[in-house]
Coordinates of C-alpha atoms and ligand atoms in Angstrom, one line a residue:
X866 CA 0.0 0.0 0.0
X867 CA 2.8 2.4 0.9
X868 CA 6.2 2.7 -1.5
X869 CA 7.9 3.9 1.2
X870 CA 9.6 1.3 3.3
X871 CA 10.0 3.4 6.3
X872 CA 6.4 4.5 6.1
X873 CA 5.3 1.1 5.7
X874 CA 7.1 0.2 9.0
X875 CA 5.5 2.6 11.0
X876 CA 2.2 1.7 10.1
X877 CA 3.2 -1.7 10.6
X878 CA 3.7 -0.7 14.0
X879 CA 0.5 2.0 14.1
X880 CA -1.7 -1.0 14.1
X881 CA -0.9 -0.8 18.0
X882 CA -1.7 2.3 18.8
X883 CA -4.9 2.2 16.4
X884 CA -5.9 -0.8 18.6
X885 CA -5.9 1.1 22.0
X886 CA -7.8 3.9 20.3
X887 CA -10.1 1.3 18.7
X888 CA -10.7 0.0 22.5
X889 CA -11.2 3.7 24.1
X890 CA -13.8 4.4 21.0
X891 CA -16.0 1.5 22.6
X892 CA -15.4 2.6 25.5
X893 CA -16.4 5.9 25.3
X894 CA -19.7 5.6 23.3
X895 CA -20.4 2.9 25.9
X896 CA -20.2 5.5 28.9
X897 CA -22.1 7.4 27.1
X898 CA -25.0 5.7 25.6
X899 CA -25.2 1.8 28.0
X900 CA -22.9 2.1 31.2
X901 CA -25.0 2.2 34.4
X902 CA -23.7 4.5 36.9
X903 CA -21.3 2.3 38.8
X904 CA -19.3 1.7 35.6
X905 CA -18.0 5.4 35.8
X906 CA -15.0 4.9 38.3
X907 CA -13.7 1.3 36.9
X908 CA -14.0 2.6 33.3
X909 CA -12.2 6.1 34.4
X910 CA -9.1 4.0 35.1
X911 CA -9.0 2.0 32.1
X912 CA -9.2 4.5 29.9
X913 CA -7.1 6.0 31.9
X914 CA -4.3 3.3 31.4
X915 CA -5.3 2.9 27.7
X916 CA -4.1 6.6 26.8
X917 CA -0.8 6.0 29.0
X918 CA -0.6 2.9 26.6
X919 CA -1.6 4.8 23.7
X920 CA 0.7 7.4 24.2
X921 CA 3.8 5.2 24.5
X922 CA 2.9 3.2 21.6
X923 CA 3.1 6.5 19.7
X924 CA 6.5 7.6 21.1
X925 CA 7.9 4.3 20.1
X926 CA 7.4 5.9 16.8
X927 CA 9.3 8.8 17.0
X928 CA 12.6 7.1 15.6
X929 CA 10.9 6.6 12.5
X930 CA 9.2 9.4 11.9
X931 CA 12.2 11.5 12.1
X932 CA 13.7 8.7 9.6
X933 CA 10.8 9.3 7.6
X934 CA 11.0 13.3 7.6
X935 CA 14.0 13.4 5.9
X936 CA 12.7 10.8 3.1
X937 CA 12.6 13.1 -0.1
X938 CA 9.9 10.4 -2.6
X939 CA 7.0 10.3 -0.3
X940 CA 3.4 10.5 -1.9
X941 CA 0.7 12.7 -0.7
X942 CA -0.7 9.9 1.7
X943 CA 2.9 8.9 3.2
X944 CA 3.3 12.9 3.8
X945 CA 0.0 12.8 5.8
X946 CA 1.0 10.0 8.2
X947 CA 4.3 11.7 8.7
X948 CA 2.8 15.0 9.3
X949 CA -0.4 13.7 11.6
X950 CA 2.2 11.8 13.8
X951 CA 4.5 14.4 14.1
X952 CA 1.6 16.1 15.7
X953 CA 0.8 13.9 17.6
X954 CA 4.3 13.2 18.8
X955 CA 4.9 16.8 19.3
X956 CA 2.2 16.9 21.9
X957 CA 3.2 13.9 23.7
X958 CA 6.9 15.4 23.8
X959 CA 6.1 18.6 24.3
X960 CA 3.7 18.9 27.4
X961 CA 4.9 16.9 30.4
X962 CA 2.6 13.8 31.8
X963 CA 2.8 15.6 35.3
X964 CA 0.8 18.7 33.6
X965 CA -1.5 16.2 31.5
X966 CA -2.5 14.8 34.6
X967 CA -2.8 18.1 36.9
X968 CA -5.4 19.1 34.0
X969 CA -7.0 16.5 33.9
X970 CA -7.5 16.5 38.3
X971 CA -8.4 20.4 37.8
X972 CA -10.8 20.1 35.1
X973 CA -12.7 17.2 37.0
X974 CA -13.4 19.2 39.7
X975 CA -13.7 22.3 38.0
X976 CA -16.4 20.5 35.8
X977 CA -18.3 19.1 39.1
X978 CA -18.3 23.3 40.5
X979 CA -19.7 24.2 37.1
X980 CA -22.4 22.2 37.3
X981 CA -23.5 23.8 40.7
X982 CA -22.3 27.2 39.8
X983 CA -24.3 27.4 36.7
X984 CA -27.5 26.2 38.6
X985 CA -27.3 29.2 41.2
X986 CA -26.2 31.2 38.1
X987 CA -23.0 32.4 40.9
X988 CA -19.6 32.8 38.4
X989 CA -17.9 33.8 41.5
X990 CA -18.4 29.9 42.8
X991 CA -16.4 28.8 39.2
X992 CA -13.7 31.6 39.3
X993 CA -11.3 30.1 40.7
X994 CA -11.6 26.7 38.8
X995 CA -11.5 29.0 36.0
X996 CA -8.6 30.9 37.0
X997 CA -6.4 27.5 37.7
X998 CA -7.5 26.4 33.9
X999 CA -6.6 29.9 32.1
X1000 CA -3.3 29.4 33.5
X1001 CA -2.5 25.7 32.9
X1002 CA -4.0 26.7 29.6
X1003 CA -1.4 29.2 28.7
X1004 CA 1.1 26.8 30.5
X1005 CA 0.3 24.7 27.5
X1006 CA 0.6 26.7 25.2
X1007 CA 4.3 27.9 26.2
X1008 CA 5.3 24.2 26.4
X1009 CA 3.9 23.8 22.7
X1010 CA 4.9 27.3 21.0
X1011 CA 4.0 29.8 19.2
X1012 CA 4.8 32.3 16.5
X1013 CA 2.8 35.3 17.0
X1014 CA -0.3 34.9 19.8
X1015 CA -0.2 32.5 22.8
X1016 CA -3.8 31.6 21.6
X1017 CA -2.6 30.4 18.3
X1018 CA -0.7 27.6 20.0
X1019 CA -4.4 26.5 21.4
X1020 CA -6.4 27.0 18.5
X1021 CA -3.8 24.9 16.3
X1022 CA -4.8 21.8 18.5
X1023 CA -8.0 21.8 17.4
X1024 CA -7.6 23.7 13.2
X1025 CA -4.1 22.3 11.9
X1026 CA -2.4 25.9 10.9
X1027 CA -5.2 28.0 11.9
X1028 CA -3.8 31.0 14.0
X1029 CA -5.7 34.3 15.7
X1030 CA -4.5 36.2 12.5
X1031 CA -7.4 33.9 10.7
X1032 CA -10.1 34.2 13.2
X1033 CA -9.8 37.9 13.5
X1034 CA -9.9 38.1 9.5
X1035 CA -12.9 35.9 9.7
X1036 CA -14.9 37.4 12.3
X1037 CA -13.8 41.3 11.2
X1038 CA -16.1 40.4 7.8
X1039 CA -18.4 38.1 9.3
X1040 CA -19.8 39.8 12.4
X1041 CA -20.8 43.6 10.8
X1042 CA -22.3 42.4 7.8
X1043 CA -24.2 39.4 9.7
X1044 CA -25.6 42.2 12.5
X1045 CA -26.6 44.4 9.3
X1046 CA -28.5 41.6 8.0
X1047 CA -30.2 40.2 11.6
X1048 CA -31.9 43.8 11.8
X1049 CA -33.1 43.5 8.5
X1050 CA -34.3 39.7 8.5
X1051 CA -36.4 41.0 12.0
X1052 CA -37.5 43.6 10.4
X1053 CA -39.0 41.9 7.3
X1054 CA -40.5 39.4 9.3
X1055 CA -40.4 36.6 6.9
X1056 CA -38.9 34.2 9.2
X1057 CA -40.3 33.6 12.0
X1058 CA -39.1 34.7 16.0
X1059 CA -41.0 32.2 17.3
X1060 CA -43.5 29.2 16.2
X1061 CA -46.2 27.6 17.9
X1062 CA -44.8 24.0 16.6
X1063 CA -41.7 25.1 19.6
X1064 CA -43.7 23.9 22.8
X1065 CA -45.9 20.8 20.5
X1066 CA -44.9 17.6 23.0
X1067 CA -44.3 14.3 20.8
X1068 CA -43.9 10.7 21.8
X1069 CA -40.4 9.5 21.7
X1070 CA -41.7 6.6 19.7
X1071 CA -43.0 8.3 17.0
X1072 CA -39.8 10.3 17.0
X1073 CA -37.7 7.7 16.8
X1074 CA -39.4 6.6 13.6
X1075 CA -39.2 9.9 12.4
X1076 CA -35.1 9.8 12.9
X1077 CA -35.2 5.9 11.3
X1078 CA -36.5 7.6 8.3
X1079 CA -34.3 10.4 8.1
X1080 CA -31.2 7.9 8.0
X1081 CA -32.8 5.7 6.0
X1082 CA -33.2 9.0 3.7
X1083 CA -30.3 9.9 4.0
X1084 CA -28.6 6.4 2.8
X1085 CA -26.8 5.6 5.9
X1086 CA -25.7 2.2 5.4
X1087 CA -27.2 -0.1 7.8
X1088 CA -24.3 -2.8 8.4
X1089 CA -21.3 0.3 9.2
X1090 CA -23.2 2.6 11.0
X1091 CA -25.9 2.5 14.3
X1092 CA -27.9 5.1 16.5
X1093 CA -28.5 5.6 20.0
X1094 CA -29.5 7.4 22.4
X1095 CA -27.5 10.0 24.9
X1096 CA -28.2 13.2 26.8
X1097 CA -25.4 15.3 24.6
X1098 CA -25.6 14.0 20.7
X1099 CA -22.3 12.7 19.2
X1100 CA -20.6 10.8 16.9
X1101 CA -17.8 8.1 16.9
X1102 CA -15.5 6.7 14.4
X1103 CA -15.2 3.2 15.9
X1104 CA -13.6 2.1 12.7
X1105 CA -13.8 2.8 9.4
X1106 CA -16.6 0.3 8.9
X1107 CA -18.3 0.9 12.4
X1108 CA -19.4 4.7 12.7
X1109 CA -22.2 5.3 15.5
X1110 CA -24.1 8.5 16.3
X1111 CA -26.5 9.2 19.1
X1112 CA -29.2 11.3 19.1
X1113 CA -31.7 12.6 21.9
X1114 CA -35.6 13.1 22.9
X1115 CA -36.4 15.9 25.0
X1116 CA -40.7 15.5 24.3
X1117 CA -41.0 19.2 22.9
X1118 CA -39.7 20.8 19.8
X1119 CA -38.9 18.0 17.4
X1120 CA -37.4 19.7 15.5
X1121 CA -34.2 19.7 18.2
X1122 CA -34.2 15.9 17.8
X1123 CA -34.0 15.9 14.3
X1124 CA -31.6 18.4 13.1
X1125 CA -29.4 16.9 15.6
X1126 CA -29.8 13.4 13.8
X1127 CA -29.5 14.8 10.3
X1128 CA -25.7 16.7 12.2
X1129 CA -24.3 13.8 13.7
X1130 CA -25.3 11.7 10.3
X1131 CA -23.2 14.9 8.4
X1132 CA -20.3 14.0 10.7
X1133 CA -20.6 9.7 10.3
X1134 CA -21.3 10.2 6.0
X1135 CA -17.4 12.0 6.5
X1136 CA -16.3 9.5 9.0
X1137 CA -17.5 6.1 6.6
X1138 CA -16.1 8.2 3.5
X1139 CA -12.8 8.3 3.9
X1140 CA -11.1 6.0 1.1
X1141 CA -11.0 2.6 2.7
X1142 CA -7.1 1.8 1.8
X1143 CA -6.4 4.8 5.0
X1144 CA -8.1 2.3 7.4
X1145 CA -6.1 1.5 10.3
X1146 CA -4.2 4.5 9.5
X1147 CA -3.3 7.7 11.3
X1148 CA -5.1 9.5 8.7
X1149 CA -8.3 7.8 8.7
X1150 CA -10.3 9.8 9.7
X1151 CA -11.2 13.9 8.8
X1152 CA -8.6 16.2 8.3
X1153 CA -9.8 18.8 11.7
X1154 CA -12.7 19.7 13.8
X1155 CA -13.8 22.9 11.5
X1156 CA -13.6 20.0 8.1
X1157 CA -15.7 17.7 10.1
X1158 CA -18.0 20.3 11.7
X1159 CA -18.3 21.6 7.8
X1160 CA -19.9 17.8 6.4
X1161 CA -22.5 18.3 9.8
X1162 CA -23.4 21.5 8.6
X1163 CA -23.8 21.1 5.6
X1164 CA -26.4 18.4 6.0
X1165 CA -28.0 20.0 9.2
X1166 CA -28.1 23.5 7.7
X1167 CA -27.6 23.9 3.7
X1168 CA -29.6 20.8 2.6
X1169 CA -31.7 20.0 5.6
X1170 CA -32.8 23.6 6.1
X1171 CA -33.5 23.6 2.4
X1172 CA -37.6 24.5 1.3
X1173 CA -36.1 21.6 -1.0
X1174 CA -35.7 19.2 1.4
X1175 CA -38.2 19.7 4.2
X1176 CA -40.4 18.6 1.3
X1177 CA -38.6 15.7 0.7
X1178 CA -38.9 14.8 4.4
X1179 CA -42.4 15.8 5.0
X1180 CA -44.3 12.5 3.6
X1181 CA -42.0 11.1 6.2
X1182 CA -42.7 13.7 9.6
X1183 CA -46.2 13.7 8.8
X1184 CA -46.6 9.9 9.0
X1185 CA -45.4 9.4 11.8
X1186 CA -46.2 13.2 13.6
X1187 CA -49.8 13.4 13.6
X1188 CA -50.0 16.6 15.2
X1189 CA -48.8 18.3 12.7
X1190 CA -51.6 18.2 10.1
X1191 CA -52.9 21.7 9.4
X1192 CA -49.0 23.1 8.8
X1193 CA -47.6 22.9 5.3
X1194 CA -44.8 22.2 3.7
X1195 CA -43.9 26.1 3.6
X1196 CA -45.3 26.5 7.4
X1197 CA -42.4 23.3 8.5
X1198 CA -40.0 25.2 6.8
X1199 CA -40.5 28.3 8.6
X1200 CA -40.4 26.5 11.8
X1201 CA -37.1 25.0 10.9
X1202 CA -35.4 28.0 10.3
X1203 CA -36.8 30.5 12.7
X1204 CA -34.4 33.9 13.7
X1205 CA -34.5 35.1 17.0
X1206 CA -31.5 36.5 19.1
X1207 CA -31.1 33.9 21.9
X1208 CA -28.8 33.7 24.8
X1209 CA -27.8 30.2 24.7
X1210 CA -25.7 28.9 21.5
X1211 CA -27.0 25.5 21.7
X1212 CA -30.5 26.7 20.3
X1213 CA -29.1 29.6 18.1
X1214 CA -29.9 29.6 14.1
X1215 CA -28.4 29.5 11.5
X1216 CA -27.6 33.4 11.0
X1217 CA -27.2 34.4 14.6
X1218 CA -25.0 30.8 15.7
X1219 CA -21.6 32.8 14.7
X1220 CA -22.2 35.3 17.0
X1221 CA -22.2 33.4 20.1
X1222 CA -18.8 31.3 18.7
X1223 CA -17.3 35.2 18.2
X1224 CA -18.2 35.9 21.7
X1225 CA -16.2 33.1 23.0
X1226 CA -13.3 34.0 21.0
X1227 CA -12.6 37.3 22.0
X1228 CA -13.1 36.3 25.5
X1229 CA -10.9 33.7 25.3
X1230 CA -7.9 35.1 23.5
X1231 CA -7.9 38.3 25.9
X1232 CA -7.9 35.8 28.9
X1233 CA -5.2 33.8 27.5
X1234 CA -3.1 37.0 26.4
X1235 CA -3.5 38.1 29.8
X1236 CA -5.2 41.4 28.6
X1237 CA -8.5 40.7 30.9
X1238 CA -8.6 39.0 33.8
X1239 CA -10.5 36.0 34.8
X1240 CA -12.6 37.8 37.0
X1241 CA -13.5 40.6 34.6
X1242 CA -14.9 38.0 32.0
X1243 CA -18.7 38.1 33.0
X1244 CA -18.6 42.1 32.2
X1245 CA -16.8 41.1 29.0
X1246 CA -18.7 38.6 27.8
X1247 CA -21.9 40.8 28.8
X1248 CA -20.7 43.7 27.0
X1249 CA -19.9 42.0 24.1
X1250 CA -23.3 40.0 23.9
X1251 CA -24.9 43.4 24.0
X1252 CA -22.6 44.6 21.2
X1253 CA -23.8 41.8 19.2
X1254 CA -27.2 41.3 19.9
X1255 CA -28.1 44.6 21.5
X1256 CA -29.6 42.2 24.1
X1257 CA -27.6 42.0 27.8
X1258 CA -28.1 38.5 29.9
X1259 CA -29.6 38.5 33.0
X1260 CA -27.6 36.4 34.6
X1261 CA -24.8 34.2 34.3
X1262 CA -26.3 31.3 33.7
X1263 CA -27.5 32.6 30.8
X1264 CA -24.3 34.2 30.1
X1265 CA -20.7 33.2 31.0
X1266 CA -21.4 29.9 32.2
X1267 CA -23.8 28.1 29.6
X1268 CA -21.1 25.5 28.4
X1269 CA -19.2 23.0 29.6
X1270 CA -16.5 23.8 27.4
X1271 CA -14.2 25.8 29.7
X1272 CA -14.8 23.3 32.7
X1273 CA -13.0 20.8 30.5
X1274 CA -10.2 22.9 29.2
X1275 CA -11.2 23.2 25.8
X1276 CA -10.0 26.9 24.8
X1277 CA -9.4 27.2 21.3
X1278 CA -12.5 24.8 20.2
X1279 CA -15.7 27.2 19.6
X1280 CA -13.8 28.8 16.6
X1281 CA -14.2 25.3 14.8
X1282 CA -18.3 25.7 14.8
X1283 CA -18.0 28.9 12.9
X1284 CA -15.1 27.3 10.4
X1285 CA -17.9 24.2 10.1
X1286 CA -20.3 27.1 9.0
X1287 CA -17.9 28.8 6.9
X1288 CA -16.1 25.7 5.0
X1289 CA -20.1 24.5 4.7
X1290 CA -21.2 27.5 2.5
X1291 CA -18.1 27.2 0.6
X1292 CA -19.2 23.4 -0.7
X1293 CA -22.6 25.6 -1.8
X1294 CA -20.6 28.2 -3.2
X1295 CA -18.7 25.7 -5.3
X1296 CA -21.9 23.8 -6.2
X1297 CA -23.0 26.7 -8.1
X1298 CA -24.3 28.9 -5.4
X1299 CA -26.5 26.1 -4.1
X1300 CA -27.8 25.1 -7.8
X1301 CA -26.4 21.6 -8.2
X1302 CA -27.9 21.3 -4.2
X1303 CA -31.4 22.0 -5.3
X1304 CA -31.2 20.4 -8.3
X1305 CA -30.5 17.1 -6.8
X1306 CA -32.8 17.7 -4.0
X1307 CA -35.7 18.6 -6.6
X1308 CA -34.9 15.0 -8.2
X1309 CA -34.7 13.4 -4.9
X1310 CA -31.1 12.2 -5.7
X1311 CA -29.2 12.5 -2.1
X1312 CA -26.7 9.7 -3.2
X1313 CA -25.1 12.9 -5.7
X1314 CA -24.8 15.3 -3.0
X1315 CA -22.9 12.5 -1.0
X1316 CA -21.2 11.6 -4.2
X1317 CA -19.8 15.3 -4.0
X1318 CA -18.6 15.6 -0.9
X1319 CA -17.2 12.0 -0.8
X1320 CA -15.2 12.3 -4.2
X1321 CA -14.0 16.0 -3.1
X1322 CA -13.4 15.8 0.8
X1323 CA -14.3 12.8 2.3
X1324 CA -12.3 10.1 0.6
X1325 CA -8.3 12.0 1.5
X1326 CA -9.4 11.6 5.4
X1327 CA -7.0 13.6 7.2
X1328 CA -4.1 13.3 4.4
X1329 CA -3.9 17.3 3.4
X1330 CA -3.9 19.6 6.7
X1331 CA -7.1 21.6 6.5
X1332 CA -5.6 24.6 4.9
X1333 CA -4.4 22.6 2.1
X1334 CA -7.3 20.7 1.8
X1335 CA -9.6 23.6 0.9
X1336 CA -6.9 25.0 -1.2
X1337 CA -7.1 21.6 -3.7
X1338 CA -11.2 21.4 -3.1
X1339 CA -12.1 25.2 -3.5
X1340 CA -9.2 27.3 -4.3
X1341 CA -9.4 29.3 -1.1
X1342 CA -9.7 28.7 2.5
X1343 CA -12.2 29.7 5.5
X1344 CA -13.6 32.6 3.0
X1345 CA -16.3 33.9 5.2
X1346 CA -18.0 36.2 2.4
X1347 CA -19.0 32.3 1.1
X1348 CA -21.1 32.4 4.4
X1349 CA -22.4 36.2 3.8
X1350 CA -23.4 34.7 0.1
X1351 CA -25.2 32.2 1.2
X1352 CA -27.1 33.8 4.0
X1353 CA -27.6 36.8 1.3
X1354 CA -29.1 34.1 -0.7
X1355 CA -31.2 32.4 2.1
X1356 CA -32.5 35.1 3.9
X1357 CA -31.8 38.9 2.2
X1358 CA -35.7 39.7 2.5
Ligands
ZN741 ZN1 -20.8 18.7 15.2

């Protein structure tokens, strides 16, 4: 499979390392979907051991790779092995087990204080869980360098190559002409604030058939890919021929259950794409977090907002939903894409989502610049919000500590949503401003829309760093006016 000799050695001995992973795939989906509450402690320490195992198979490596560095004739998948490992190696050499592990006691217990500090909405209770994160945080990012921003060192964990000098160009485009646009879309009132569909209860059961269809819609192939059920919808490359998502049923607002089914499908379709000759591989999987969150977007937002195919879905919602005879085709659609300025990110739209990932970003880079301190972030964040929305929280429950995210250390992640958005609208662009998308959906031929992204992004996997990726696919990379074209097209009233 590989020319290289050297290469072929270390993935000779990558097979190791994609076995522990293999084993901590299982056992993560299992905590979260099966495992009864007294599986949490036993399954903490063998995952636990698993990544100490994991991460010594992977510096066994190291003599190779460097071997392999200096090899002139590699191909383009050879190079992506080499590069992915070096990453991966560069971590593990980097950043000292003694601070892995003091992260990963702080963020436990900061996670645990979270939890009670955002249900008596008190940020003063989290601060400082918060403050001990910021500053293992920018410990981090000393130990793994940076050019320009200590924030870029973060951020690059998460988006291969992508530095604060790219967010800020993204957001500085994205955020003025997107609030220019919210006032007008709430002025023309064509899309809904709010729809009486919101508070409908349904019965999980019904739902559930409702999601079966959607999968089955959407071509998911039954013998490499299952669904379950867990509180916070995800997806998991078990291998490349075992790809599970989860979704959820809250009883009101179906339309929550749904989207997040067609998401995590976005994510598996990328997952089960990836040419079958990387299996086993280091790059077997997609090429960053922004790439993957792009194929979830896509399907959640570009096709399954679509008038196209809400009408493809509705013989399918309406057997199964029987409360919602009396709406239309048109009426769905309007539920499914109504604009309203919300607090929480989770239940943002479409047009307003970026926002709250901008919010976070600007927080987060002063914090770990050490231009605002940790406990000046609820006045930040507030002012900004207002900036943004022209809306101020209440409290910080609605505010500052709505996600988990800091609890578990993961500054540098919320960028990746808007990249997904960004990366998504750029596969429309490139379809002919969302032509070839219609078209398709019009015929009811998903299998060419999954033909397009599989041929153009899914089948490399992880080979091309995301940069480069987009660069071969689209000619450009994270080009927010794609996303200003596409909402111009969607929504300009
Ligand atoms: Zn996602």
């Amino acid at each position: 499979m590989t020319r290289n000799p050297i290469v072929g050695d270390i993935l000779k001995r990558y097979t190791q390392v994609w076995a522990i992973n293999h084993s901590m795939a299982v056992l993560g989906w299992d905590m979260e979907t099966h495992m009864p509450e007294g599986g949490a402690r036993p399954r903490g320490m063998a995952t636990g051991e698993l990544a100490v195992m994991a991460q010594k198979a992977t510096l066994d490596l190291d003599g190779l790779v460097r071997k392999a560095e200096k090899a002139k004739d590699l191909d383009d998948m050879e190079r992506g092995v080499v590069r992915v490992l070096r990453r991966n190696l560069d971590f593990f050499l980097k950043i000292p087990p003694e601070l892995v592990a003091e992260i990963q006691r702080v963020t436990t217990e900061a996670t645990v204080v979270w939890r009670t500090a955002r249900k008596k909405s008190d940020f003063r209770q989290f601060r400082p869980h918060l403050d001990k994160i910021v500053q293992l945080e920018r410990k981090v990012a000393d130990k793994l360098g940076y050019e320009k921003h200590p924030y870029d060192a973060l951020l690059d964990q998460f988006e291969e190559g992508f530095t604060v000098r790219d967010a800020d160009a993204v957001y500085a485009r994205l955020i003025p002409a997107t609030k220019k646009l919210l006032a007008k879309v709430t002025a023309a009132h064509v899309y809904p604030a709010k729809h009486s569909l919101e508070s409908v209860r349904y019965d999980s059961g019904a739902m559930e058939r409702v999601n079966e269809g959607v999968i089955e819609m959407l071509r998911m192939p039954k013998a490499r890919f299952r669904m379950d059920v867990s509180t916070h919808p995800f997806t998991t490359q078990i291998a490349s021929d075992d790809v599970r998502i989860t979704t959820r049923y809250e009883g009101t607002n179906f339309k929550s259950s749904l989207y997040s089914t067609i998401h995590e499908s976005g994510h598996a379709m990328y997952s089960l794409g990836v040419d079958e000759k990387l299996a086993y591989t280091p790059v077997g999987d997609g090429a960053s977090f922004g790439i993957h969150e792009s194929q979830s977007r896509f399907w959640e937002n570009v096709v399954g907002r679509s008038r196209e195919f809400v009408k493809l879905m509705s013989p399918l919602l309406r057997r199964d939903l029987t409360f919602l005879r009396g709406h239309d085709d048109e009426d769905l659609y309007l539920y499914f894409n109504t604009v309203r300025r919300s607090f929480i990110r989770v239940e943002a739209d479409e047009l307003t989502y970026n926002f709250h990932t901008a919010l976070r970003y600007e927080v987060e880079k002063k914090v770990i610049a050490g231009e605002v301190g940790v406990s000046e972030i609820p006045s930040l964040w507030n002012d900004t919000f207002d900036d943004y929305f022209g809306i101020r929280p209440k409290s910080d429950a609605e505010g500052v500590l709505q996600d988990i995210h800091w609890s578990n250390g993961s500054f540098g992640y919320f960028a990746t949503y808007t990249l997904g958005n960004v990366v998504a609208s750029m596969i429309w662009h490139k379809m002919k401003n969302g032509a070839q998308i219609q078209g398709a959906l019009e015929k009811g031929d998903i299998a060419a829309l999954k033909s397009w992204v599989g041929s153009n992004i899914h089948r490399y996997g992880a080979i091309y760093a995301p940069k480069e990726l987009q660069l071969k696919v689209f000619g450009e990379a994270y080009n927010p006016e794609r996303l200003l074209q596409y909402f111009d097209a969607k929504f300009a009233p």
